C-alpha positions as semicolon CSV with decimal commas, in nm:
position;residue;x (nm);y (nm);z (nm)
1;M;9,519;-3,023;-13,756
2;I;9,523;-2,655;-13,849
3;R;9,342;-2,449;-13,585
4;D;9,344;-2,105;-13,747
5;P;9,440;-2,109;-14,116
6;E;9,478;-1,731;-14,135
7;L;9,716;-1,709;-13,838
8;L;9,914;-2,007;-13,963
9;D;9,947;-1,849;-14,309
10;Q;10,081;-1,533;-14,146
11;L;10,334;-1,733;-13,945
12;I;10,450;-1,933;-14,247
13;D;10,473;-1,616;-14,457
14;T;10,686;-1,451;-14,186
15;I;10,916;-1,752;-14,159
16;S;10,940;-1,790;-14,537
17;R;11,043;-1,425;-14,568
18;F;11,296;-1,469;-14,284
19;V;11,444;-1,773;-14,459
20;R;11,455;-1,598;-14,795
21;E;11,583;-1,258;-14,682
22;R;11,797;-1,338;-14,377
23;L;11,905;-1,702;-14,369
24;I;11,973;-1,794;-14,732
25;P;12,198;-1,487;-14,786
26;N;12,399;-1,596;-14,481
27;E;12,442;-1,964;-14,572
28;A;12,799;-1,921;-14,698
29;R;12,888;-1,719;-14,389
30;L;12,742;-1,990;-14,167
31;A;12,953;-2,257;-14,336
32;E;13,269;-2,045;-14,338
33;E;13,246;-1,934;-13,974
34;D;13,099;-2,267;-13,853
35;A;12,855;-2,073;-13,635
36;V;12,510;-1,920;-13,651
37;P;12,561;-1,541;-13,652
38;V;12,463;-1,389;-13,317
39;E;12,220;-1,141;-13,472
40;L;12,033;-1,419;-13,652
41;L;12,015;-1,623;-13,333
42;Q;11,854;-1,328;-13,158
43;E;11,604;-1,286;-13,442
44;M;11,511;-1,655;-13,411
45;K;11,438;-1,605;-13,043
46;E;11,227;-1,297;-13,108
47;M;11,025;-1,486;-13,370
48;G;10,945;-1,763;-13,124
49;L;11,128;-2,036;-13,316
50;F;11,264;-2,190;-12,995
51;G;10,909;-2,254;-12,874
52;L;10,728;-2,375;-13,187
53;S;10,602;-2,700;-13,030
54;I;10,597;-2,585;-12,666
55;P;10,245;-2,516;-12,530
56;E;10,130;-2,157;-12,502
57;E;10,092;-2,190;-12,124
58;Y;10,473;-2,216;-12,107
59;G;10,536;-1,929;-12,347
60;G;10,560;-2,125;-12,672
61;L;10,352;-2,114;-12,990
62;G;10,190;-2,450;-12,917
63;L;10,179;-2,565;-13,279
64;T;9,996;-2,884;-13,364
65;M;10,196;-3,154;-13,542
66;E;10,056;-3,056;-13,882
67;E;10,130;-2,689;-13,820
68;E;10,482;-2,770;-13,703
69;A;10,542;-2,984;-14,012
70;L;10,439;-2,702;-14,245
71;V;10,668;-2,460;-14,060
72;A;10,955;-2,711;-14,065
73;M;10,919;-2,744;-14,442
74;E;10,976;-2,371;-14,478
75;I;11,273;-2,375;-14,242
76;G;11,413;-2,670;-14,438
77;K;11,462;-2,449;-14,741
78;T;11,787;-2,318;-14,598
79;S;12,097;-2,475;-14,441
80;P;11,996;-2,741;-14,185
81;A;12,234;-2,593;-13,927
82;F;12,006;-2,292;-13,883
83;R;11,725;-2,522;-13,772
84;S;11,949;-2,738;-13,559
85;V;12,021;-2,463;-13,308
86;F;11,655;-2,433;-13,202
87;G;11,531;-2,776;-13,309
88;T;11,633;-2,954;-12,990
89;N;11,441;-2,704;-12,775
90;N;11,128;-2,798;-12,969
91;G;11,202;-3,168;-12,979
92;I;11,390;-3,409;-12,757
93;G;11,534;-3,132;-12,539
94;A;11,193;-3,018;-12,414
95;Q;10,937;-3,285;-12,504
96;G;11,064;-3,536;-12,247
97;I;11,017;-3,281;-11,969
98;L;10,677;-3,181;-12,108
99;I;10,552;-3,538;-12,137
100;D;10,691;-3,697;-11,820
101;G;10,835;-3,415;-11,609
102;T;10,702;-3,308;-11,272
103;P;10,509;-2,978;-11,247
104;E;10,812;-2,822;-11,079
105;Q;11,046;-2,935;-11,358
106;K;10,813;-2,801;-11,626
107;A;10,777;-2,465;-11,450
108;R;11,151;-2,429;-11,398
109;Y;11,280;-2,519;-11,742
110;V;11,016;-2,517;-12,016
111;P;10,936;-2,142;-12,026
112;R;11,307;-2,063;-12,062
113;L;11,342;-2,326;-12,333
114;A;11,051;-2,166;-12,520
115;T;11,219;-1,825;-12,529
116;G;11,564;-1,957;-12,609
117;E;11,704;-1,829;-12,281
118;L;11,816;-2,188;-12,226
119;L;11,965;-2,399;-12,504
120;S;11,894;-2,768;-12,460
121;S;12,065;-3,091;-12,552
122;F;11,979;-3,462;-12,539
123;C;12,236;-3,717;-12,423
124;L;12,162;-4,073;-12,525
125;T;12,424;-4,192;-12,777
126;E;12,755;-4,322;-12,640
127;P;13,085;-4,439;-12,794
128;D;12,966;-4,802;-12,775
129;S;12,592;-4,739;-12,781
130;G;12,427;-4,589;-13,086
131;S;12,130;-4,759;-13,245
132;D;12,131;-5,008;-12,956
133;A;12,048;-4,733;-12,710
134;A;11,932;-4,971;-12,438
135;S;12,292;-5,096;-12,394
136;L;12,422;-4,761;-12,268
137;R;12,692;-4,766;-12,000
138;T;12,669;-4,425;-11,836
139;T;12,587;-4,490;-11,471
140;A;12,400;-4,296;-11,205
141;V;12,457;-4,414;-10,847
142;R;12,243;-4,285;-10,560
143;D;12,434;-4,096;-10,291
144;G;12,202;-3,939;-10,037
145;D;11,980;-3,685;-10,208
146;H;12,201;-3,686;-10,521
147;Y;12,302;-3,923;-10,799
148;V;12,662;-3,947;-10,914
149;L;12,692;-3,976;-11,294
150;N;12,988;-4,127;-11,477
151;G;13,023;-4,196;-11,847
152;T;13,061;-4,040;-12,192
153;K;12,797;-3,932;-12,444
154;R;12,890;-3,889;-12,810
155;F;12,776;-3,675;-13,108
156;I;12,565;-3,455;-12,880
157;T;12,393;-3,177;-13,076
158;N;12,436;-2,834;-12,916
159;G;12,678;-2,997;-12,673
160;P;12,938;-2,717;-12,679
161;E;12,682;-2,447;-12,593
162;A;12,389;-2,617;-12,417
163;D;12,264;-2,484;-12,084
164;V;12,062;-2,790;-11,988
165;F;12,095;-3,157;-12,081
166;T;11,848;-3,445;-12,074
167;V;12,076;-3,735;-11,983
168;M;11,999;-4,105;-12,001
169;A;12,192;-4,307;-11,742
170;R;12,171;-4,656;-11,594
171;T;12,048;-4,650;-11,234
172;D;11,998;-5,026;-11,205
173;P;12,321;-5,215;-11,289
174;N;12,140;-5,547;-11,255
175;H;11,892;-5,455;-11,526
176;K;12,087;-5,463;-11,851
177;G;11,795;-5,359;-12,074
178;A;11,589;-5,045;-12,117
179;G;11,418;-5,085;-11,779
180;G;11,732;-4,989;-11,589
181;I;11,764;-4,649;-11,755
182;T;11,662;-4,321;-11,592
183;A;11,634;-3,972;-11,744
184;F;11,799;-3,680;-11,562
185;I;11,794;-3,305;-11,614
186;V;12,153;-3,187;-11,581
187;E;12,241;-2,820;-11,594
188;G;12,541;-2,727;-11,805
189;D;12,743;-2,570;-11,524
190;T;12,716;-2,874;-11,294
191;P;13,062;-2,971;-11,157
192;G;13,183;-3,292;-11,319
193;L;13,018;-3,222;-11,656
194;K;13,287;-3,169;-11,918
195;R;13,262;-3,094;-12,289
196;G;13,497;-3,241;-12,547
197;P;13,622;-3,049;-12,853
198;S;13,366;-2,970;-13,121
199;D;13,344;-3,247;-13,380
200;N;13,476;-3,180;-13,732
201;K;13,192;-3,312;-13,946
202;M;13,136;-3,382;-14,315
203;G;12,858;-3,127;-14,338
204;Q;12,612;-2,913;-14,143
205;K;12,877;-2,660;-14,042
206;G;12,738;-2,438;-13,770
207;A;12,548;-2,724;-13,607
208;H;12,787;-2,814;-13,327
209;T;12,831;-3,154;-13,166
210;C;13,080;-3,288;-12,915
211;D;13,136;-3,551;-12,647
212;I;12,980;-3,482;-12,307
213;I;13,180;-3,644;-12,027
214;F;13,048;-3,705;-11,677
215;E;13,313;-3,753;-11,408
216;D;13,157;-3,789;-11,062
217;C;12,892;-3,542;-11,169
218;R;12,650;-3,489;-10,879
219;V;12,289;-3,434;-10,985
220;P;12,003;-3,372;-10,738
221;A;11,759;-3,662;-10,710
222;E;11,479;-3,415;-10,777
223;N;11,617;-3,381;-11,132
224;I;11,498;-3,727;-11,234
225;I;11,241;-3,658;-11,504
226;G;10,908;-3,755;-11,352
227;G;11,075;-3,835;-11,021
228;Q;11,088;-4,211;-11,085
229;E;11,378;-4,439;-11,171
230;G;11,366;-4,676;-11,466
231;Q;11,141;-4,465;-11,689
232;G;11,411;-4,290;-11,891
233;F;11,410;-4,507;-12,200
234;K;11,031;-4,497;-12,214
235;T;11,050;-4,117;-12,199
236;A;11,299;-4,116;-12,488
237;M;11,073;-4,337;-12,699
238;K;10,770;-4,113;-12,636
239;V;10,932;-3,814;-12,803
240;L;11,051;-4,000;-13,112
241;D;10,731;-3,982;-13,320
242;R;10,719;-3,605;-13,315
243;G;11,093;-3,575;-13,372
244;R;11,090;-3,811;-13,668
245;L;10,799;-3,630;-13,831
246;H;10,974;-3,297;-13,775
247;I;11,297;-3,419;-13,936
248;S;11,097;-3,570;-14,223
249;A;10,934;-3,232;-14,284
250;V;11,276;-3,065;-14,286
251;C;11,392;-3,320;-14,545
252;V;11,095;-3,222;-14,762
253;G;11,186;-2,854;-14,733
254;V;11,546;-2,921;-14,832
255;A;11,430;-3,134;-15,126
256;E;11,202;-2,855;-15,246
257;R;11,488;-2,605;-15,223
258;L;11,710;-2,839;-15,426
259;V;11,442;-2,883;-15,691
260;E;11,421;-2,504;-15,719
261;E;11,800;-2,468;-15,745
262;S;11,817;-2,742;-16,010
263;L;11,531;-2,600;-16,216
264;N;11,670;-2,247;-16,215
265;Y;12,014;-2,368;-16,318
266;A;11,872;-2,591;-16,592
267;I;11,677;-2,298;-16,737
268;E;11,970;-2,057;-16,729
269;R;12,255;-2,290;-16,837
270;K;12,285;-2,376;-17,204
271;Q;12,434;-2,684;-17,368
272;F;12,437;-2,756;-17,741
273;G;12,279;-2,417;-17,797
274;V;11,967;-2,474;-17,585
275;P;11,888;-2,459;-17,212
276;L;11,964;-2,772;-17,011
277;A;11,594;-2,781;-16,924
278;D;11,514;-2,862;-17,289
279;H;11,713;-3,187;-17,274
280;Q;11,490;-3,483;-17,194
281;L;11,737;-3,664;-16,970
282;V;11,768;-3,351;-16,756
283;Q;11,390;-3,318;-16,756
284;A;11,368;-3,675;-16,626
285;M;11,591;-3,590;-16,329
286;L;11,388;-3,278;-16,253
287;A;11,062;-3,472;-16,278
288;D;11,183;-3,751;-16,051
289;S;11,296;-3,504;-15,786
290;K;10,971;-3,305;-15,800
291;T;10,769;-3,626;-15,770
292;E;10,964;-3,757;-15,473
293;A;10,950;-3,423;-15,289
294;Y;10,573;-3,415;-15,340
295;A;10,540;-3,772;-15,216
296;G;10,738;-3,685;-14,904
297;R;10,523;-3,378;-14,835
298;S;10,206;-3,583;-14,872
299;M;10,331;-3,857;-14,639
300;V;10,439;-3,617;-14,365
301;L;10,118;-3,414;-14,367
302;D;9,903;-3,727;-14,360
303;A;10,095;-3,872;-14,064
304;A;10,091;-3,536;-13,885
305;R;9,713;-3,507;-13,920
306;R;9,672;-3,861;-13,787
307;K;9,891;-3,780;-13,487
308;D;9,686;-3,469;-13,416
309;A;9,373;-3,686;-13,434
310;G;9,509;-3,905;-13,158
311;E;9,619;-4,205;-13,364
312;N;9,928;-4,409;-13,281
313;V;10,163;-4,304;-13,562
314;S;10,478;-4,486;-13,455
315;T;10,486;-4,690;-13,776
316;L;10,391;-4,397;-13,998
317;A;10,651;-4,169;-13,838
318;S;10,918;-4,427;-13,913
319;C;10,783;-4,464;-14,269
320;C;10,817;-4,088;-14,315
321;K;11,167;-4,076;-14,168
322;L;11,277;-4,372;-14,382
323;F;11,138;-4,235;-14,707
324;C;11,213;-3,865;-14,664
325;A;11,571;-3,907;-14,542
326;E;11,650;-4,138;-14,834
327;M;11,451;-3,924;-15,076
328;V;11,635;-3,601;-15,003
329;G;11,965;-3,783;-15,058
330;R;11,851;-3,885;-15,406
331;V;11,727;-3,534;-15,482
332;A;12,059;-3,386;-15,369
333;D;12,248;-3,631;-15,588
334;R;12,038;-3,537;-15,890
335;A;12,085;-3,168;-15,812
336;V;12,462;-3,209;-15,834
337;Q;12,421;-3,406;-16,157
338;V;12,201;-3,139;-16,315
339;H;12,463;-2,878;-16,227
340;G;12,737;-3,095;-16,378
341;G;13,089;-2,983;-16,288
342;A;12,950;-2,671;-16,124
343;G;12,763;-2,889;-15,877
344;Y;13,095;-3,013;-15,741
345;M;13,210;-2,659;-15,667
346;A;13,169;-2,501;-15,324
347;E;13,034;-2,176;-15,473
348;Y;12,706;-2,352;-15,552
349;A;12,458;-2,433;-15,277
350;V;12,394;-2,786;-15,404
351;E;12,751;-2,891;-15,317
352;R;12,696;-2,796;-14,954
353;F;12,348;-2,948;-14,937
354;Y;12,483;-3,273;-15,086
355;R;12,702;-3,310;-14,777
356;D;12,449;-3,169;-14,531
357;V;12,164;-3,408;-14,614
358;R;12,372;-3,721;-14,562
359;L;12,320;-3,689;-14,189
360;F;11,941;-3,719;-14,217
361;R;11,978;-4,092;-14,285
362;I;12,166;-4,137;-13,958
363;Y;12,026;-3,929;-13,671
364;E;11,681;-3,959;-13,509
365;G;11,716;-4,330;-13,588
366;T;11,909;-4,462;-13,888
367;T;11,736;-4,584;-14,202
368;Q;11,799;-4,941;-14,090
369;I;11,642;-4,879;-13,749
370;Q;11,334;-4,734;-13,920
371;Q;11,309;-5,051;-14,130
372;L;11,321;-5,263;-13,815
373;V;11,062;-5,050;-13,637
374;I;10,824;-5,061;-13,932
375;A;10,854;-5,435;-13,985
376;R;10,828;-5,525;-13,617
377;N;10,522;-5,305;-13,574
378;M;10,362;-5,470;-13,877
379;V;10,420;-5,815;-13,734
380;R;10,301;-5,708;-13,388
381;E;9,978;-5,566;-13,525
382;V;9,896;-5,889;-13,705
383;S;9,998;-6,108;-13,412
């Protein structure tokens, strides 16, 4: 749902110009320094990017799902690490508090998440618990008016820098499934919270992840999201639809950038005396990539509109995540192929994007998890 087309066009134009004039020229610097430049981070805060999906009453822009998807497509046209730094504040780092948090929790944390004063992180994955999130082992034991957390979380986005963590921990050791899991808000300077070294990843340099270790970490009982034990996994599941649609939109943006890079190179580069773009087999790769990017855009916007209309889009969100994450991988592969040997060289953006997009098929639910969600929902609806 688009509430004010003129205002949205202004926002998208501003973000598009920011991406084109500020972020794209700094992509190589981002990758080389493995960090978002401080001045760009400040500009992101001033533009309101940390509060895109946070309601206006808490200082955010309050974008609808469709509006957020359109914005995410523009942001996707540059290195994914730029988006990663503020993406968690708009997604799983804030949405759980917004959906299930107490009024006090919302008032304390959400406004500062919207401005970027606080950087958030979401702790669910563990060394022995990835796609099977309900089997997590991190424990939270009641001790007076506190809980004592012990355990390790792995691959935690923004982990090295985050100021506040949403942490999933098992409060009921006798309940081995999802029902024994509780969500906690844990501030980054809490004694007993330790951060491992930053992970050395295949791609997405500048988007930092690390282990988060809890060793007798004492968290006030009032920091249980919603104030009730056993609701943590349900809270995590509630934020997935929006997160999956957001990531799908980013995949579309990256795909569109790669189509543009491939087309420009094919027009400029000559082989056998004519531009690459005149060769039919190159044209076929360009056409396939354009078609798939358009299909992804159409899917995401349709699902976003349905979500804004109040429909249950769990299946559609997984369809989008499944298709778009796989699609952008194919587009990136073709982009390297169109560039030929140059596409394998670090001086060209497609080489970096080829590595960056591989992660989209893994986080926010792997491709295989999306297949299971879709199929199980289909069967459930018929049954």
